[in-house]
Coordinates of C-alpha atoms in Angstrom, one line a residue:
X11 CA 47.4 9.2 -47.8
X12 CA 44.1 9.5 -49.7
X13 CA 42.1 8.4 -46.7
X14 CA 43.7 11.1 -44.5
X15 CA 43.0 13.8 -47.0
X16 CA 39.5 12.8 -47.8
X17 CA 38.5 12.2 -44.2
X18 CA 39.2 15.8 -43.3
X19 CA 36.3 16.7 -45.6
X20 CA 34.1 13.7 -44.8
X21 CA 34.4 12.5 -48.4
X22 CA 33.9 8.8 -49.1
X23 CA 35.7 6.9 -51.7
X24 CA 35.8 3.4 -53.2
X25 CA 38.7 1.0 -52.9
X26 CA 38.8 -1.9 -55.4
X27 CA 40.5 -4.9 -53.7
X28 CA 42.7 -7.6 -55.2
X29 CA 41.5 -10.1 -52.7
X30 CA 44.4 -12.6 -52.9
X31 CA 46.9 -9.7 -52.0
X32 CA 45.2 -8.4 -48.9
X33 CA 47.7 -8.5 -46.0
X34 CA 50.7 -9.1 -48.3
X35 CA 53.8 -7.0 -47.6
X36 CA 53.0 -3.4 -48.5
X37 CA 49.4 -4.1 -49.3
X38 CA 46.2 -3.1 -47.6
X39 CA 45.3 -5.2 -44.6
X40 CA 41.9 -6.6 -43.5
X41 CA 41.9 -4.3 -40.5
X42 CA 42.5 -1.2 -42.7
X43 CA 39.7 -2.3 -45.1
X44 CA 37.4 -2.6 -42.1
X45 CA 38.3 0.9 -40.9
X46 CA 37.7 2.3 -44.4
X47 CA 34.3 0.6 -44.6
X48 CA 33.3 1.8 -41.2
X49 CA 34.1 5.3 -42.3
X50 CA 31.8 5.3 -45.3
X51 CA 34.2 3.9 -48.0
X52 CA 33.0 1.2 -50.4
X53 CA 35.3 -1.9 -50.5
X54 CA 34.6 -3.6 -53.8
X55 CA 36.1 -6.3 -56.1
X56 CA 39.1 -5.9 -58.4
X57 CA 39.1 -9.7 -58.8
X58 CA 41.2 -12.2 -56.9
X59 CA 44.6 -11.8 -58.6
X60 CA 44.3 -8.7 -60.9
X61 CA 44.6 -10.6 -64.1
X62 CA 43.2 -9.0 -67.3
X63 CA 40.0 -10.9 -67.8
X64 CA 40.3 -10.6 -71.6
X65 CA 43.5 -12.5 -71.6
X66 CA 42.4 -15.7 -69.9
X67 CA 39.8 -18.4 -70.4
X68 CA 36.2 -17.9 -69.6
X69 CA 36.5 -20.5 -66.8
X70 CA 39.5 -18.7 -65.2
X71 CA 37.8 -15.3 -65.6
X72 CA 34.7 -16.7 -63.8
X73 CA 36.9 -18.0 -61.0
X74 CA 38.6 -14.6 -60.6
X75 CA 35.2 -12.9 -60.3
X76 CA 33.5 -15.5 -58.1
X77 CA 36.5 -16.1 -55.7
X78 CA 36.8 -12.3 -55.1
X79 CA 33.1 -11.9 -54.5
X80 CA 33.0 -14.8 -52.0
X81 CA 36.0 -13.4 -50.1
X82 CA 34.4 -9.9 -49.8
X83 CA 31.1 -11.5 -48.6
X84 CA 32.9 -13.7 -46.1
X85 CA 34.9 -10.7 -44.7
X86 CA 31.7 -8.6 -44.2
X87 CA 31.9 -6.4 -47.3
X88 CA 28.6 -7.7 -48.7
X89 CA 27.5 -4.4 -50.1
X90 CA 30.8 -3.7 -51.8
X91 CA 30.8 -7.2 -53.3
X92 CA 28.1 -6.0 -55.6
X93 CA 30.6 -3.7 -57.5
X94 CA 33.4 -4.9 -59.8
X95 CA 36.3 -2.9 -61.2
X96 CA 37.8 -4.7 -64.2
X97 CA 41.6 -5.1 -64.0
X98 CA 43.3 -3.0 -66.7
X99 CA 39.8 -2.0 -67.7
X100 CA 39.6 -5.2 -69.8
X101 CA 36.3 -6.7 -70.6
X102 CA 34.5 -8.6 -73.3
X103 CA 30.9 -9.6 -74.0
X104 CA 31.5 -13.0 -72.3
X105 CA 33.1 -11.3 -69.3
X106 CA 30.3 -8.8 -68.9
X107 CA 27.6 -11.4 -69.3
X108 CA 29.1 -13.4 -66.4
X109 CA 30.0 -10.4 -64.3
X110 CA 26.3 -9.4 -64.5
X111 CA 25.4 -12.6 -62.7
X112 CA 27.4 -11.6 -59.7
X113 CA 27.6 -7.8 -59.7
X114 CA 25.2 -4.9 -60.1
X115 CA 27.8 -2.4 -61.4
X116 CA 31.1 -2.9 -63.2
X117 CA 33.6 -0.2 -64.1
X118 CA 35.8 -0.2 -67.2
X119 CA 38.8 2.0 -68.0
X120 CA 40.0 3.0 -71.5
X121 CA 43.3 4.7 -72.2
X122 CA 45.8 6.6 -70.1
X123 CA 44.1 9.9 -70.6
X124 CA 40.5 8.7 -70.6
X125 CA 37.9 10.9 -68.8
X126 CA 35.1 9.1 -67.1
X127 CA 32.4 11.6 -67.9
X128 CA 28.8 10.8 -68.7
X129 CA 25.9 8.8 -67.4
X130 CA 25.3 5.2 -66.5
X131 CA 23.8 3.8 -69.7
X132 CA 25.1 0.2 -69.3
X133 CA 25.7 -1.0 -65.7
X134 CA 28.4 -3.5 -66.6
X135 CA 30.6 -0.9 -68.5
X136 CA 30.5 2.3 -66.4
X137 CA 33.4 4.6 -67.4
X138 CA 36.1 5.5 -65.0
X139 CA 38.7 8.1 -65.9
X140 CA 42.4 8.7 -65.3
X141 CA 42.6 11.5 -62.7
X142 CA 46.4 11.2 -61.9
X143 CA 47.2 14.5 -63.6
X144 CA 46.1 17.4 -61.5
X145 CA 44.9 19.6 -64.3
X146 CA 43.1 16.7 -66.0
X147 CA 41.4 15.9 -62.7
X148 CA 40.3 19.6 -62.3
X149 CA 39.0 19.5 -65.9
X150 CA 36.9 16.5 -65.0
X151 CA 35.4 18.4 -62.1
X152 CA 34.6 21.3 -64.4
X153 CA 33.0 19.0 -66.9
X154 CA 30.9 17.4 -64.2
X155 CA 29.6 20.8 -63.1
X156 CA 29.0 22.1 -66.7
X157 CA 27.0 19.1 -67.9
X158 CA 25.7 17.7 -64.6
X159 CA 27.6 14.5 -65.4
X160 CA 29.0 11.6 -63.5
X161 CA 32.8 11.7 -63.1
X162 CA 34.8 8.7 -62.0
X163 CA 38.2 9.7 -60.6
X164 CA 40.7 6.9 -60.7
X165 CA 44.0 6.8 -58.7
X166 CA 46.2 3.7 -58.2
X167 CA 48.3 5.4 -55.6
X168 CA 48.5 8.7 -53.7
X169 CA 51.8 9.8 -52.3
X170 CA 53.8 6.8 -53.6
X171 CA 56.3 6.3 -56.3
X172 CA 54.6 3.7 -58.6
X173 CA 54.1 4.5 -62.3
X174 CA 50.6 5.0 -63.7
X175 CA 47.6 6.6 -62.2
X176 CA 49.7 8.0 -59.3
X177 CA 49.4 11.5 -57.8
X178 CA 51.6 13.2 -55.2
X179 CA 50.0 14.0 -51.8
X180 CA 50.3 17.7 -52.5
X181 CA 48.5 17.5 -55.8
X182 CA 45.9 15.2 -54.3
X183 CA 45.2 17.7 -51.5
X184 CA 44.8 20.5 -54.1
X185 CA 42.5 18.3 -56.2
X186 CA 40.3 17.4 -53.2
X187 CA 40.1 21.1 -52.2
X188 CA 39.1 21.9 -55.8
X189 CA 36.5 19.2 -55.7
X190 CA 35.2 20.3 -52.3
X191 CA 34.7 23.9 -53.6
X192 CA 32.7 22.6 -56.6
X193 CA 29.0 21.8 -56.8
X194 CA 29.6 18.1 -57.3
X195 CA 28.3 15.6 -54.8
X196 CA 30.8 12.8 -53.9
X197 CA 29.1 9.4 -53.8
X198 CA 29.9 5.7 -53.6
X199 CA 28.6 3.0 -56.0
X200 CA 25.7 2.3 -53.6
X201 CA 24.2 5.7 -54.2
X202 CA 25.0 5.5 -57.9
X203 CA 23.2 2.2 -58.2
X204 CA 20.1 3.5 -56.3
X205 CA 19.9 6.4 -58.6
X206 CA 20.4 4.3 -61.7
X207 CA 17.6 2.0 -60.6
X208 CA 15.3 5.0 -60.1
X209 CA 15.9 6.3 -63.6
X210 CA 16.6 3.1 -65.6
X211 CA 13.9 2.3 -68.2
X212 CA 11.6 -0.6 -67.2
X213 CA 12.0 -3.9 -69.2

């Protein structure tokens, strides 16, 4: 649903993949991921089994991160393998220190009504916001324009019936139209990383 709506406006997006679930009943397939990638979407890591990395041992967390990255590289999503979305937004100092060895950017999530506004100040804890409520999503667009800020719009599902971070197709179409009418530029993590590198202070 999201792909159909966004492709009408040539907007890219990012799909974080739970690699062990690819091809399972009702889940995204490898062919679908290839189609998304070939049309400008970024296919990145959401770990191998979507386990909260804060709730498991360091060794298991490392396996979650490494196994997912290796799968993405093996399937041809090498660029996307550089980006990690923490399951449930969970991270700790030990998790981020290991994630940094394998990823250039990692995205956190805090709260059911968090707004991912701001700038990239720490590449392992980039904020992403809940955009599942139409009015909240529009507010994020407004904030991005007002402050020339980065906005991370997070949706778990468009047009489905799952709970949490879900938006109807009609609301999503209205949101995308609102976004398209704004002055914001829609980018993927690759562009975000390039711009961060260009502005980050030198060590």
